[in-house]
Amino acid sequence: MEKQKKSVLLLIALVLGVAYVIYSLWYWYGGGALGQVGTDSASQAGAGFAAMLVMPHLTLTLLAVVFNALGLLMGKRGFALTAGILYAVATALFPAYFFFVIVQMILCFVAFARMRDQQGTR
């Protein structure tokens, strides 16, 4: 049984994904955007609405990062494909932030295409 080499593409996608999730969580919930909100109720409602709109995108991106890590650490093609699909759905849920996850999505799909399954075939 030969040892499978780790995918550099999945590693790059994982690093970018983790950095984006950390940044986004800080920005939306840790004092970035919501910390700059004024004291009037209109601005607080707008910030809450914006955070509510971005939450499904962030949730799927976080889930994609988990599958990305599983694909990298376990060397399973299915996890890499799942991560790519989740990045794509996260892009569709909040298209304004597509540029934050498009690179990870492409890297996961390319890594999936290059990986070999357990039997050694494509």
N, CA and C of each residue as an Amber inpcrd file, in Angstrom:
protein
   366
   0.8400000  -1.1730000   0.0000000   0.0000000   0.0000000   0.0000000
   0.8910000   1.2440000   0.0000000   0.8300000   2.0150000  -1.0540000
   1.6900000   3.1910000  -1.1430000   1.0510000   4.3870000  -0.4470000
   1.9010000   5.2110000   0.1220000   1.4300000   6.4050000   0.8130000
   1.1240000   7.4890000  -0.2190000  -0.0570000   8.0920000  -0.0710000
  -0.4660000   9.1220000  -1.0230000   0.0930000  10.4770000  -0.6180000
   0.5860000  11.2030000  -1.6130000   1.1460000  12.5310000  -1.3790000
   0.0160000  13.5250000  -1.1150000   0.2480000  14.4550000  -0.1940000
  -0.7460000  15.4770000   0.1270000  -0.8680000  16.4610000  -1.0260000
  -2.0660000  16.9530000  -1.2260000  -2.3360000  17.8810000  -2.3150000
  -1.9600000  19.3050000  -1.9070000  -1.0540000  19.8900000  -2.6530000
  -0.6430000  21.2740000  -2.4020000  -1.8020000  22.2260000  -2.6970000
  -2.6040000  21.8870000  -3.7040000  -3.7460000  22.7290000  -4.0540000
  -4.7600000  22.7890000  -2.9120000  -5.0260000  21.6440000  -2.2930000
  -5.9500000  21.6390000  -1.1550000  -5.3620000  22.3980000   0.0320000
  -4.0510000  22.3230000   0.2050000  -3.4140000  23.0640000   1.2870000
  -3.5590000  24.5710000   1.0790000  -3.3260000  25.0350000  -0.1310000
  -3.4710000  26.4710000  -0.4310000  -4.9210000  26.9000000  -0.2380000
  -5.8650000  26.0880000  -0.7220000  -7.2830000  26.4090000  -0.5550000
  -7.6600000  26.4460000   0.9200000  -7.0940000  25.5340000   1.7010000
  -7.3910000  25.5070000   3.1370000  -6.8700000  26.7520000   3.8420000
  -5.6530000  27.1400000   3.5440000  -5.0770000  28.3410000   4.1750000
  -5.9020000  29.5730000   3.8140000  -6.2530000  29.7110000   2.5380000
  -7.0710000  30.8530000   2.1180000  -8.4580000  30.8080000   2.7600000
  -9.0480000  29.6250000   2.8270000 -10.3730000  29.4920000   3.4260000
 -10.3900000  29.8200000   4.9080000  -9.4090000  29.3190000   5.6400000
  -9.3340000  29.6130000   7.0780000  -9.1170000  31.1050000   7.3030000
  -8.2310000  31.7120000   6.5180000  -7.9820000  33.1540000   6.6680000
  -9.2520000  33.9540000   6.3940000 -10.0040000  33.5750000   5.3580000
 -11.2340000  34.2980000   5.0380000 -12.2940000  34.1190000   6.1210000
 -12.4410000  32.9010000   6.6400000 -13.4440000  32.6680000   7.6860000
 -13.0940000  33.4530000   8.9450000 -11.8360000  33.4550000   9.3380000
 -11.4260000  34.2100000  10.5280000 -11.6800000  35.6950000  10.3200000
 -11.2840000  36.2070000   9.1730000 -11.5020000  37.6210000   8.8790000
 -12.9970000  37.9570000   8.8710000 -13.7980000  37.1350000   8.2130000
 -15.2320000  37.4110000   8.1010000 -15.9240000  37.3660000   9.4480000
 -15.5960000  36.3600000  10.2380000 -16.2200000  36.2780000  11.5560000
 -15.8430000  37.4750000  12.4150000 -14.6170000  37.9040000  12.3440000
 -14.2300000  39.0990000  13.0910000 -14.9520000  40.3230000  12.5410000
 -14.9850000  40.4560000  11.2310000 -15.5760000  41.6440000  10.6200000
 -17.0710000  41.7430000  10.9090000 -17.7930000  40.6380000  10.7390000
 -19.2410000  40.7000000  10.8830000 -19.7190000  40.5720000  12.3130000
 -18.9850000  39.8570000  13.1620000 -19.5070000  39.5850000  14.5030000
 -18.5550000  39.9760000  15.6290000 -17.3470000  40.3780000  15.3150000
 -16.3880000  40.6290000  16.3700000 -15.9980000  42.0780000  16.5520000
 -16.6570000  42.9860000  15.9290000 -16.3260000  44.3800000  16.1540000
 -15.9880000  45.1540000  14.9120000 -15.8550000  44.4860000  13.7720000
 -15.5570000  45.2070000  12.5430000 -16.7340000  46.0350000  12.0850000
 -17.6500000  45.4340000  11.3560000 -18.8050000  46.1580000  10.8180000
 -19.7910000  46.5340000  11.9100000 -20.0950000  45.5990000  12.7790000
 -21.0840000  45.8790000  13.8150000 -20.5360000  46.7910000  14.9000000
 -19.2280000  46.8330000  15.0380000 -18.6340000  47.7300000  16.0230000
 -18.6640000  49.1840000  15.5890000 -18.8350000  49.4300000  14.3010000
 -18.8620000  50.7850000  13.7580000 -20.2780000  51.3400000  13.6550000
 -21.2630000  50.5630000  14.0680000 -22.6590000  50.9670000  13.9410000
 -22.9750000  52.0340000  14.9750000 -23.7460000  53.0230000  14.5510000
 -24.1550000  54.0990000  15.4520000 -25.1620000  53.6210000  16.4790000
 -25.6070000  54.5450000  17.2940000 -26.5270000  54.1940000  18.3730000
 -27.9860000  54.2700000  17.9470000 -28.2780000  54.8480000  16.7790000
 -29.6770000  54.9270000  16.3620000 -30.1700000  53.5680000  15.8850000
 -31.4510000  53.3520000  16.0170000 -32.0190000  52.0400000  15.7350000
 -31.9740000  51.6900000  14.2450000 -32.0130000  52.6780000  13.3730000
 -31.9710000  52.3920000  11.9370000 -30.6310000  51.7830000  11.5320000
 -29.5480000  52.3270000  12.0110000 -28.2480000  51.7750000  11.6530000
 -28.0300000  50.4120000  12.3080000 -28.5430000  50.2180000  13.4970000
 -28.4380000  48.9110000  14.1470000 -29.2630000  47.8600000  13.4020000
 -30.4410000  48.2570000  12.9360000 -31.2740000  47.3280000  12.1810000
 -30.6080000  46.9810000  10.8430000 -30.0140000  47.9630000  10.1960000
 -29.3190000  47.7110000   8.9370000 -28.1360000  46.7800000   9.1150000
 -27.3750000  46.9750000  10.1780000 -26.2310000  46.1030000  10.4440000
 -26.6930000  44.6890000  10.7720000 -27.7630000  44.5740000  11.5190000
 -28.3130000  43.2560000  11.8290000 -28.8110000  42.5470000  10.5890000
 -29.4590000  43.2970000   9.6960000 -29.9500000  42.7340000   8.4460000
 -28.7860000  42.2710000   7.5650000 -27.7340000  43.0720000   7.5010000
 -26.5560000  42.6970000   6.7110000 -25.9110000  41.4340000   7.2730000
 -25.8050000  41.3510000   8.5890000 -25.2230000  40.1640000   9.2090000
 -26.0890000  38.9300000   8.9400000 -27.4080000  39.1210000   8.9410000
 -28.3170000  38.0180000   8.6620000 -28.1730000  37.5380000   7.2080000
 -27.9660000  38.4550000   6.2830000 -27.8070000  38.0810000   4.8770000
 -26.5190000  37.3050000   4.6240000 -25.4680000  37.6490000   5.3370000
 -24.1740000  37.0200000   5.0850000 -24.0050000  35.7000000   5.8560000
 -24.8580000  35.4410000   6.8420000 -24.7050000  34.2430000   7.6740000
 -24.7530000  32.9210000   6.8980000 -25.6830000  32.6930000   5.9650000
 -25.6490000  31.4240000   5.2110000 -24.3590000  31.2600000   4.4010000
 -23.8700000  32.3450000   3.8260000 -22.6100000  32.3130000   3.0860000
 -21.4630000  31.8930000   4.0020000 -21.4000000  32.4960000   5.1730000
 -20.3120000  32.1680000   6.1080000 -20.4310000  30.7420000   6.6290000
 -21.6560000  30.3000000   6.8770000 -21.8580000  28.9380000   7.3720000
 -21.3820000  27.9130000   6.3520000 -21.7600000  28.0990000   5.1000000
 -21.3210000  27.1570000   4.0710000 -19.8250000  27.2590000   3.8000000
 -19.2790000  28.4530000   3.9120000 -17.8350000  28.5980000   3.7330000
 -17.0890000  27.8720000   4.8460000 -17.5720000  27.9940000   6.0700000
 -16.9560000  27.2800000   7.1880000 -17.0590000  25.7700000   6.9890000
 -18.2100000  25.3030000   6.5360000 -18.3830000  23.8800000   6.2580000
 -17.4560000  23.4270000   5.1230000 -17.2960000  24.2770000   4.1110000
 -16.3820000  23.9620000   3.0070000 -14.9440000  23.8550000   3.5100000
 -14.5600000  24.7180000   4.4340000 -13.2100000  24.6630000   5.0060000
 -13.0050000  23.3450000   5.7570000 -14.0320000  22.8980000   6.4690000
 -13.9340000  21.6180000   7.1950000 -13.7310000  20.4690000   6.2030000
 -14.5320000  20.4320000   5.1380000 -14.3720000  19.3680000   4.1430000
 -13.0500000  19.5000000   3.3900000 -12.6100000  20.7240000   3.1860000
 -11.3090000  20.9620000   2.5690000 -10.2080000  20.3370000   3.4270000
 -10.2700000  20.5680000   4.7290000  -9.2780000  19.9990000   5.6490000
  -9.3520000  18.4770000   5.6580000 -10.5640000  17.9340000   5.6610000
 -10.7070000  16.4780000   5.6280000 -10.1340000  15.8930000   4.3370000
 -10.3830000  16.5590000   3.2280000  -9.8300000  16.0940000   1.9630000
  -8.3160000  16.1240000   1.9550000  -7.7520000  17.1520000   2.5520000
  -6.2930000  17.2650000   2.6170000  -5.7030000  16.2080000   3.5500000
  -6.2440000  16.0980000   4.7420000  -5.6630000  15.2160000   5.7480000
  -5.9190000  13.7350000   5.4740000  -7.0960000  13.4230000   4.9300000
  -7.4350000  12.0280000   4.6840000  -7.1340000  11.5810000   3.2540000
  -6.9080000  12.5420000   2.3700000  -6.5920000  12.2080000   0.9870000
  -7.7590000  11.6230000   0.2120000  -8.9740000  11.9940000   0.5810000
 -10.1640000  11.4580000  -0.0860000 -10.6720000  12.4400000  -1.1370000
 -10.9020000  11.9320000  -2.3270000 -11.3950000  12.7660000  -3.4290000
 -12.7720000  13.3340000  -3.1330000 -13.6220000  12.5460000  -2.5180000
 -14.9920000  12.9760000  -2.2480000 -15.0510000  14.2150000  -1.3700000
 -14.1560000  14.2990000  -0.4170000 -14.1280000  15.4750000   0.4540000
 -13.6770000  16.7140000  -0.3140000 -12.7330000  16.5460000  -1.2210000
 -12.2820000  17.6760000  -2.0390000 -13.4100000  18.1570000  -2.9530000
 -14.1390000  17.2240000  -3.5330000 -15.2760000  17.5860000  -4.3830000
 -16.3660000  18.2790000  -3.5670000 -16.6620000  17.7490000  -2.3910000
 -17.6720000  18.3520000  -1.5260000 -17.2690000  19.7660000  -1.1390000
 -16.0160000  19.9750000  -0.8250000 -15.5370000  21.3200000  -0.4780000
 -15.7060000  22.2700000  -1.6520000 -15.3680000  21.8220000  -2.8500000
 -15.5430000  22.6670000  -4.0290000 -16.9910000  23.0280000  -4.2690000
 -17.8860000  22.0650000  -4.0960000 -19.3140000  22.3300000  -4.2730000
 -19.8210000  23.2910000  -3.2140000 -19.3860000  23.1090000  -1.9770000
 -19.8290000  24.0150000  -0.9040000 -19.3090000  25.4340000  -1.1190000
 -18.0840000  25.5680000  -1.5980000 -17.5800000  26.9010000  -1.9430000
 -18.4310000  27.5250000  -3.0490000 -18.8430000  26.7090000  -4.0310000
 -19.6710000  27.2200000  -5.1280000 -21.0420000  27.6630000  -4.6260000
 -21.6420000  26.8910000  -3.7380000 -22.9480000  27.2660000  -3.1940000
 -22.8220000  28.5080000  -2.3130000 -21.7320000  28.6080000  -1.5600000
 -21.5070000  29.8080000  -0.7530000 -21.3880000  31.0430000  -1.6430000
 -20.7720000  30.8720000  -2.7970000 -20.6780000  31.9660000  -3.7560000
 -22.0620000  32.3630000  -4.2640000 -22.8880000  31.3660000  -4.5460000
 -24.2360000  31.6500000  -5.0510000 -25.1160000  32.3090000  -3.9880000
 -24.8840000  31.9980000  -2.7200000 -25.7080000  32.5720000  -1.6580000
 -25.4010000  34.0390000  -1.3840000 -24.1680000  34.4560000  -1.6480000
 -23.8080000  35.8590000  -1.4440000 -22.8540000  36.2710000  -2.5610000
 -23.4050000  36.5280000  -3.7580000 -22.5630000  36.7860000  -4.9310000
 -21.6500000  38.0020000  -4.7880000 -21.9870000  38.9290000  -3.9250000
 -21.1500000  40.1170000  -3.7660000 -19.7570000  39.7620000  -3.2330000
 -19.6330000  38.6320000  -2.5530000 -18.3470000  38.2080000  -1.9890000
 -17.7430000  37.0290000  -2.7410000 -18.1080000  36.8600000  -4.0190000
 -17.6060000  35.7090000  -4.7710000 -16.0880000  35.6840000  -4.8400000
 -15.4570000  36.8500000  -4.8870000 -14.0100000  36.9040000  -5.0470000
 -13.2700000  36.4010000  -3.8110000 -13.9660000  36.2580000  -2.6880000
 -13.3210000  35.7160000  -1.4920000 -13.2480000  34.1890000  -1.4970000
 -14.0860000  33.5240000  -2.2850000 -14.0990000  32.0590000  -2.2630000
 -13.8930000  31.4140000  -3.6370000 -13.8040000  32.1980000  -4.6780000
 -13.6850000  31.6270000  -6.0260000 -12.3590000  30.8750000  -6.2090000
 -11.3000000  31.3750000  -5.6320000  -9.9940000  30.7120000  -5.7700000
 -10.0110000  29.3570000  -5.0590000 -10.5750000  29.3280000  -3.8510000
 -10.6580000  28.0630000  -3.1150000 -11.5100000  27.0460000  -3.8780000
 -12.6110000  27.5150000  -4.4590000 -13.4850000  26.6260000  -5.2180000
 -12.7220000  26.0020000  -6.3890000 -12.0370000  26.8180000  -7.1490000
 -11.2900000  26.3190000  -8.3070000 -10.1890000  25.3530000  -7.8680000
  -9.4680000  25.7050000  -6.8130000  -8.3930000  24.8310000  -6.3240000
  -8.9280000  23.4830000  -5.8650000 -10.0790000  23.4700000  -5.2100000
 -10.6590000  22.2000000  -4.7660000 -11.0850000  21.3360000  -5.9450000
 -11.6920000  21.9420000  -6.9660000 -12.0920000  21.1700000  -8.1390000
 -10.8820000  20.6300000  -8.9000000  -9.8410000  21.4180000  -9.0280000
  -8.6300000  20.9440000  -9.7140000  -7.9560000  19.8490000  -8.8890000
  -7.9080000  20.0180000  -7.5640000  -7.3250000  18.9830000  -6.7070000
  -8.1250000  17.6860000  -6.8120000  -9.4480000  17.8080000  -6.8620000
 -10.2930000  16.6180000  -7.0320000  -9.9510000  15.8980000  -8.3350000
  -9.7930000  16.6490000  -9.4050000  -9.4940000  16.0410000 -10.7050000
  -8.1230000  15.3730000 -10.7110000  -7.1850000  15.8870000  -9.9420000
  -5.8200000  15.3330000  -9.9300000  -5.6380000  14.1850000  -8.9410000
  -6.5080000  14.1010000  -7.9470000  -6.3530000  13.0640000  -6.9240000
  -6.7380000  11.6930000  -7.4750000  -6.1350000  10.6920000  -6.8970000
  -6.4780000   9.3260000  -7.2540000  -7.2890000   8.7390000  -6.1110000
  -8.2150000   7.8530000  -6.4620000  -9.0060000   7.2320000  -5.4160000
  -8.2270000   6.0870000  -4.7720000  -8.8740000   5.3610000  -3.8800000
  -8.2130000   4.3220000  -3.0930000  -7.6190000   3.2000000  -3.9590000
  -8.2600000   2.8790000  -5.0820000  -7.7860000   1.7860000  -5.9190000
  -6.6590000   2.1900000  -6.8510000  -6.3090000   3.4630000  -6.8680000
  -5.2100000   3.9050000  -7.6980000  -5.6130000   4.3440000  -9.0920000
  -6.8940000   4.3890000  -9.3590000  -7.3700000   4.8650000 -10.6590000
  -7.9930000   6.2260000 -10.4910000  -8.2060000   6.9030000 -11.5970000
  -8.8490000   8.2230000 -11.5370000 -10.3250000   8.0980000 -11.4760000
